[in-house]
Structures are given as C-alpha cells and as structure tokens.
C-alpha cells in the first residue's frame, strides 16, 4: 500500500533535522495488544513520544539552562488592543479616592459596642453574641472562610423588616436575606459578610431549587443582590495580577479566599505557566477597588495593581498573545559566532508550531493516553489509569494510591489524597455515591480538565502530522494539497483560548467541541486546498500552511500527510469517522475540530548577551522590580568572593536574554527548542559542568 510505505519511509528516513530520537509511531492502546503495537509507558515523557522531531533550520545549537530561576521566564499578556500588560501602579482609580467603599471590612479598629447593644435589645442575647463573634472573625483578618450566621426563627414579618433595616443602617458591609426556618411557619434572617458577588443573586442558571438553611428547598441561589452602590462606572473591576512561581488558578484562589469569593468569580483571558513571573488582566464583579488594594500587604508572591472600573468581565480567549522575556543561563557553544547565528536565526527563520510537552501533562501519565482510552469508550480503564499508582510521584501519594488499589477503600483515599489532585478526588466522590458508574465518575471531573484529555490526543496526532509534512515536503514552499486559510476567512484575533506555556491546558486555538456553549460554530475559519493555479500565482507561502485537529467539521490535506492521522488513530483502536460510543464529549466525531498554523515566527524579537558570575543573581527586571526601583544584579558592579583569606574572582558566565511575542496557543518552549537544537524537556537542561 503506497501510503503505508511512504509513512514507513518518513519514519525511518527523516528528511529534515531531527531531535535525538527518531520519529516513531506509538500505539496508545493499553488494553489491546497487537503485533503492530509499540506502546510503552514512558517514565519521562520526551518530545519524540508526542511527535516533536523537526527543526526549521540547519544552524547548530548550543547548550543552555532554561528556568534556572522562575524570574528567567517572564510572561506579560498582550490584551485585545495589542497592548502588553504590565504592573505599573498600586494607586486606586481616581474615582475611589474620596468614595466610601460598600463595606468597611478593612476598618478593623472601629468600635461596634454601641450598635451591638442596640441589636441586643432588638433581637436578644443569643443573636447579639453570634453577631459579636462574627465581627471578631472579620476584624481578625484571618484567611479562613467567614461563614454566615442564622438569627433565631422569627415569624413576625414587621420585626424582620426592622432587623434588615438595622443592618443597612449600622453594618453596611453585611448582607441580610430571609431563609426558611425550622418549620413551615417560621423564617430566619441570614447575615453574611459582603463577598462583592452581589448582583447575580447566585441563582442557578437552570432554575433548579437549592436546599435552604434547614434542609428545605427554595428558589434561587445563596446570595441576593443587595448591599451594592451605583457602580455607574462599570459593574466589573479590572486589575493587573502579578505573580511569581504560581499559576493563575492558584493565585486567584488565594485572593478569592481573602475576599470570600470562589475562584470561578474571576474572569481572565488565559492561564500562565507556574514556573514564571507573569502579569495578566483579571476582572471581578462588584468588588470595591479598596478591598483589592489592601490585600497587597498580605499577599506573598502576588501583587494587585492598575485597578479600574470596566463594564464587562474577561473570558477565556480575549487576548492577542503573550510577550516573553526569557533568560538562558550558562550558555556554552562551539564559538560565540555559533551562538549569535542561532539567536539571529530564530528571529529570521522561526520555528515549527508544535504543541509543547506541557500540552500532554506534567505527570507520569500522559494526558493523550487517557484521551485515546476515552475515545474508545473504555471508562473503567480510564478511571484506573487516573487513580492507580504511578512512577515519579511523591512517596506519600504513591502509598495512598497503592492502598486504594489493594483494598478499594474510597473514604480512606479521599482522606489522604492531596486536594490538588482534582481529577482523582472528583472521580472518588462520584464512585462513593454511584459505585461502578465509571462514565459518571469521569463526567464528575471539572469540564476543562476532562476535555484536556481528548484535546491532547488531537494535539498528539497533529504533532505527528506536522512532522511528516515537514519531512516529506520541506519548509521552503507550499505544495499542491496543502491547506491554507481562505483570504476572506482568516481567524479573528483575540478570540482563541490561550494555552501558551500551560502545564495542563484545557483548550486551544479554534479547537471546538459540540457541547461547548461559549464557542459558536461559525468561529471555525474556512480553509481551502492549494491547487496548481495557486502554486503558479505564488498566492501562498509556507507561513500560510495549516493542518487540522481531527473533528467532524475539518477537512484533511489532499496529499500524503492525511494518511498519518488515520494510520495512527487506527493503531490506537480509534476511528476518525465513526464513534465507538454515544457519549458526545468523548467522541472525536462529535467534536468540531480545528486548524493550526504549521509555522510560527516570533514578533518584536530581540536578544542580548549578558555576562554574569552568580547563578542565583537576577538577570532581568520584572514589573515589580521596575516599580520598586530594583536593578537587575547583572547591571551591578561584580564583586569578588573571599575563601580562606584569598580573593577568588568567580568564573564569568554567559547568558542570552530573549524578548518576543507569540500569539495565543504558541509555545515559547518550542521556540527555545529551535534555538538550542535540543529537547525542551526540563530534565535535559541541567546546569552545565
């Protein structure tokens, strides 16, 4: 068969410059064996395992260390207007300077003894003491969640109105509402510390009833919409979030806990890499700017600034890209000319737009392997793969998994499993309620996380396809059968979901699925197959070439590249045209699919050589450094060290600092890979001897 022999040639005899290992087609099936299967569970996932094998240029690379310090990897979001987002000010917006906030939670020194005594007369000793305890919790500044209090049952509507009015007059940072009492005839007043989420009412979008305080059902959500001011400048507050060595969800979790807001109450355009220093825009609904600003004294590794009012909140994908400032340390090459040529070459020639290793998970179990199992409908196998012991994990976690494998005690595993293992905990909690319902357990995983598995398998196929495209036809020209975006249907900027440098990103550029409500179908751009007339006119270049991410609404190249999608999927027991089951979100034929550019060139590209002596000194200024006036240590005068009375001058080392902008969904680590001509795997980038 011609396509199979051609694929074998492409695998055995790469036509371009390859990484250390040859490209290999690996069958992901873990439950089926065949003579064609070469499945192995790699101890450490490396680039050839996920189809990353080609380079753009033949320029030699050099050795260097990436992310020796998290400040060596600085990411600044580029917003929808094309502006690079920086933290530049801690000042409040002018409108807030003389405006009283909607709560006085930051005024911990206020004496509330008089209003408490008035409340005692109105509601009695028990309720007064409960209010006093609540005020003490707020004044303590503790990070612990502040639970609401429920006042004594009260069947007198007029008296309840007096209580509501009392809180409005004396405690405007509390919100009160009426809830069901212990019996049908009584009601209770609930008092909660204002979380700033008012306005939405917390209502259930599907109109479902929720349990009341005493177990009875009531319509709507937990909070009402009272306690807010006019907010005529905009109902959302936007701020610039600066964080060091923390991912976006972690940082917002800390801030949300201090404000009494769940993480989902924040809006942001994309998730940034954890091991970095990053700045991005975040929005939150009706939280007074002063409440945000006062948190800076309590936050560690996180800062909030550039606060302003806006009329709309941010959602995923509302950005144009990210600007990177990357410092490579301990640079060693055959010559300085090799290093400078490689640095110039990255800006001139660009790189293959592979999905980076982060796309396939940072843990021992590759996410695309789980995705393949889900496409086959093997629910129990998928659950087992997520829960079972795995190599490379912390010993304590490994022991918890082993005990569960032996005795199946869900309660014990839930008690001992770390909370950051969200997928595992979600599965176990569901299995506890519905034993043996493995499909429902998988659906209990938060949607963005569970879709990460199937999307990563699409990315896995895409990486192999692009390697074959480059090996077979090179990078110098467009060939007949290539796919390109139609000129009048180019993707809209700022509408993609950001996956730049995410360790476990959940979606990607124009990667849509049938169950998504946030991405309308018409967002998928129109592509065309290049024909002989296009070639003769020179209408397109290699930079225009795209390849599909498998789905029901994509077309495949009209050349030999299309074969690798079906070849690899078939080896994994997956059909790209027929579903193995009826679960749409885990069916590749129910997913829309998408397109991705094969080639990417960095924008606003700059580089400079830096000489330094101490591996731990700062070589690039962060936004916080600039605000506080801290100078990068490389710019300071070097000093010698003293050892046993002798002055020893540290050996001078070389660093390369890069600056460039990439669109959403392009991985900076793939640009660095092209520069170094070596794997981006962190383990391979150790300090040089």
Tab-separated table of C-alpha atoms in Angstrom, residues 455-623:
chain	number	residue	atom	x	y	z
A	455	UNK	CA	-7.877	17.602	23.212
A	456	UNK	CA	-4.365	16.396	23.967
A	457	UNK	CA	-4.931	13.308	21.816
A	458	UNK	CA	-5.908	15.587	18.920
A	459	UNK	CA	-2.714	17.540	19.566
A	460	UNK	CA	-0.733	14.299	19.603
A	461	UNK	CA	-1.975	13.408	16.109
A	462	UNK	CA	-1.361	16.962	14.913
A	463	UNK	CA	2.276	16.929	16.056
A	464	UNK	CA	2.979	13.731	14.139
A	465	UNK	CA	1.214	15.092	11.068
A	466	UNK	CA	3.262	18.286	11.032
A	467	UNK	CA	6.491	16.305	11.386
A	468	UNK	CA	5.541	14.206	8.367
A	469	UNK	CA	4.585	17.353	6.411
A	470	UNK	CA	7.983	18.946	7.069
A	471	UNK	CA	9.920	15.746	6.435
A	472	UNK	CA	8.087	14.957	3.227
A	473	UNK	CA	7.848	18.402	1.594
A	474	UNK	CA	10.289	20.633	3.482
A	475	UNK	CA	9.619	24.200	4.579
A	476	UNK	CA	10.628	26.236	1.555
A	477	UNK	CA	7.320	26.166	-0.294
A	478	UNK	CA	3.631	25.374	-0.403
A	479	UNK	CA	2.756	22.181	-2.261
A	480	UNK	CA	-0.389	21.010	-4.004
A	481	UNK	CA	-2.804	19.540	-1.482
A	482	UNK	CA	-1.706	21.759	1.436
A	483	UNK	CA	-4.398	23.503	3.468
A	484	UNK	CA	-4.410	27.299	3.938
A	485	UNK	CA	-6.882	29.757	5.425
A	486	UNK	CA	-9.064	31.421	2.830
A	487	UNK	CA	-8.048	35.065	2.461
A	488	UNK	CA	-11.529	36.290	3.402
A	489	UNK	CA	-11.860	33.882	6.340
A	490	UNK	CA	-8.761	34.471	8.433
A	491	UNK	CA	-9.216	33.750	12.150
A	492	UNK	CA	-10.344	36.713	14.197
A	493	UNK	CA	-7.675	37.953	16.551
A	494	UNK	CA	-8.351	37.754	20.232
A	495	UNK	CA	-10.977	35.001	20.038
A	496	UNK	CA	-8.900	31.912	20.801
A	497	UNK	CA	-8.397	30.127	24.063
A	498	UNK	CA	-4.919	30.690	25.384
A	499	UNK	CA	-2.692	27.692	26.002
A	500	UNK	CA	0.713	29.277	26.000
A	501	UNK	CA	3.078	27.560	28.401
A	502	UNK	CA	0.369	25.842	30.408
A	503	UNK	CA	1.389	22.620	32.064
A	504	UNK	CA	-2.065	21.129	31.509
A	505	UNK	CA	-4.017	23.377	29.222
A	506	UNK	CA	-7.621	22.551	28.508
A	507	UNK	CA	-8.303	24.004	25.090
A	508	UNK	CA	-6.605	25.502	22.116
A	509	UNK	CA	-6.924	27.772	19.111
A	510	UNK	CA	-10.115	27.003	17.200
A	511	UNK	CA	-10.400	23.641	18.927
A	512	UNK	CA	-14.151	23.449	19.404
A	513	UNK	CA	-16.457	20.702	20.583
A	514	UNK	CA	-20.134	20.023	20.171
A	515	UNK	CA	-21.009	20.568	23.809
A	516	UNK	CA	-19.345	23.967	24.143
A	517	UNK	CA	-21.744	26.851	24.551
A	518	UNK	CA	-19.100	29.572	24.648
A	519	UNK	CA	-17.678	28.963	21.174
A	520	UNK	CA	-20.233	29.314	18.361
A	521	UNK	CA	-19.774	27.064	15.363
A	522	UNK	CA	-19.158	29.906	12.928
A	523	UNK	CA	-15.874	30.677	14.713
A	524	UNK	CA	-14.209	27.828	12.822
A	525	UNK	CA	-12.340	29.526	9.942
A	526	UNK	CA	-12.713	28.364	6.339
A	527	UNK	CA	-9.757	26.681	4.678
A	528	UNK	CA	-9.044	25.665	1.099
A	529	UNK	CA	-6.893	23.046	-0.601
A	530	UNK	CA	-3.995	24.553	-2.542
A	531	UNK	CA	-4.170	23.710	-6.257
A	532	UNK	CA	-1.810	24.117	-9.218
A	533	UNK	CA	-3.224	27.554	-10.040
A	534	UNK	CA	-2.408	28.791	-6.524
A	535	UNK	CA	1.141	27.486	-6.910
A	536	UNK	CA	1.661	29.185	-10.287
A	537	UNK	CA	0.368	32.510	-8.941
A	538	UNK	CA	2.510	32.290	-5.806
A	539	UNK	CA	-0.603	33.095	-3.789
A	540	UNK	CA	0.588	31.402	-0.592
A	541	UNK	CA	3.795	30.727	1.328
A	542	UNK	CA	4.773	28.109	3.881
A	543	UNK	CA	3.722	30.532	6.636
A	544	UNK	CA	0.111	30.147	5.437
A	545	UNK	CA	0.007	26.351	5.744
A	546	UNK	CA	-2.312	24.889	8.392
A	547	UNK	CA	-3.095	21.354	9.484
A	548	UNK	CA	-6.338	20.084	11.024
A	549	UNK	CA	-7.014	18.986	14.565
A	550	UNK	CA	-9.315	15.973	13.972
A	551	UNK	CA	-13.047	16.539	14.233
A	552	UNK	CA	-16.310	16.305	12.319
A	553	UNK	CA	-16.103	19.638	10.503
A	554	UNK	CA	-12.497	19.705	9.318
A	555	UNK	CA	-11.018	18.647	6.003
A	556	UNK	CA	-7.663	16.951	5.607
A	557	UNK	CA	-4.796	17.797	3.233
A	558	UNK	CA	-5.131	16.373	-0.256
A	559	UNK	CA	-1.692	14.795	-0.148
A	560	UNK	CA	0.213	12.073	1.698
A	561	UNK	CA	0.089	13.908	5.043
A	562	UNK	CA	-3.567	12.932	5.564
A	563	UNK	CA	-2.604	9.286	5.905
A	564	UNK	CA	-0.782	9.646	9.203
A	565	UNK	CA	-3.927	10.803	11.044
A	566	UNK	CA	-5.836	7.646	10.140
A	567	UNK	CA	-2.818	5.320	10.410
A	568	UNK	CA	-2.045	6.344	13.973
A	569	UNK	CA	-5.657	6.524	15.112
A	570	UNK	CA	-6.342	3.043	13.750
A	571	UNK	CA	-3.331	1.649	15.610
A	572	UNK	CA	-4.822	3.131	18.770
A	573	UNK	CA	-8.167	1.465	18.070
A	574	UNK	CA	-9.842	4.758	17.141
A	575	UNK	CA	-11.828	5.690	14.039
A	576	UNK	CA	-11.796	9.342	12.989
A	577	UNK	CA	-15.083	8.869	11.101
A	578	UNK	CA	-17.143	6.594	13.366
A	579	UNK	CA	-17.758	6.842	17.096
A	580	UNK	CA	-17.245	3.828	19.349
A	581	UNK	CA	-19.951	5.028	21.761
A	582	UNK	CA	-22.705	7.605	22.194
A	583	UNK	CA	-21.026	9.968	24.671
A	584	UNK	CA	-20.567	13.135	22.625
A	585	UNK	CA	-17.933	14.908	24.679
A	586	UNK	CA	-15.663	11.852	24.472
A	587	UNK	CA	-16.356	11.224	20.788
A	588	UNK	CA	-13.996	12.589	18.172
A	589	UNK	CA	-16.786	12.551	15.577
A	590	UNK	CA	-18.888	14.860	17.780
A	591	UNK	CA	-16.091	17.384	18.150
A	592	UNK	CA	-15.872	20.170	15.608
A	593	UNK	CA	-12.096	20.049	15.309
A	594	UNK	CA	-9.957	22.986	14.239
A	595	UNK	CA	-6.895	24.214	12.364
A	596	UNK	CA	-3.458	25.327	13.461
A	597	UNK	CA	-0.603	27.018	11.644
A	598	UNK	CA	2.379	24.780	10.953
A	599	UNK	CA	4.952	27.545	11.222
A	600	UNK	CA	5.380	30.464	13.634
A	601	UNK	CA	7.770	33.406	13.599
A	602	UNK	CA	8.338	35.385	16.830
A	603	UNK	CA	7.167	39.011	16.720
A	604	UNK	CA	9.078	42.002	18.159
A	605	UNK	CA	12.073	39.732	18.533
A	606	UNK	CA	15.173	40.960	20.405
A	607	UNK	CA	18.162	39.335	22.052
A	608	UNK	CA	21.251	40.317	24.004
A	609	UNK	CA	24.242	38.619	25.619
A	610	UNK	CA	24.790	39.122	29.347
A	611	UNK	CA	27.866	38.241	31.375
A	612	UNK	CA	27.339	37.184	34.979
A	613	UNK	CA	29.101	35.302	37.791
A	614	UNK	CA	26.478	34.133	40.285
A	615	UNK	CA	23.918	31.541	39.146
A	616	UNK	CA	21.334	32.957	41.553
A	617	UNK	CA	21.577	36.608	40.601
A	618	UNK	CA	18.713	38.281	38.781
A	619	UNK	CA	19.427	38.956	35.107
A	620	UNK	CA	16.118	40.510	34.040
A	621	UNK	CA	13.839	43.089	35.608
A	622	UNK	CA	10.308	42.072	36.488
A	623	UNK	CA	7.412	44.527	36.657
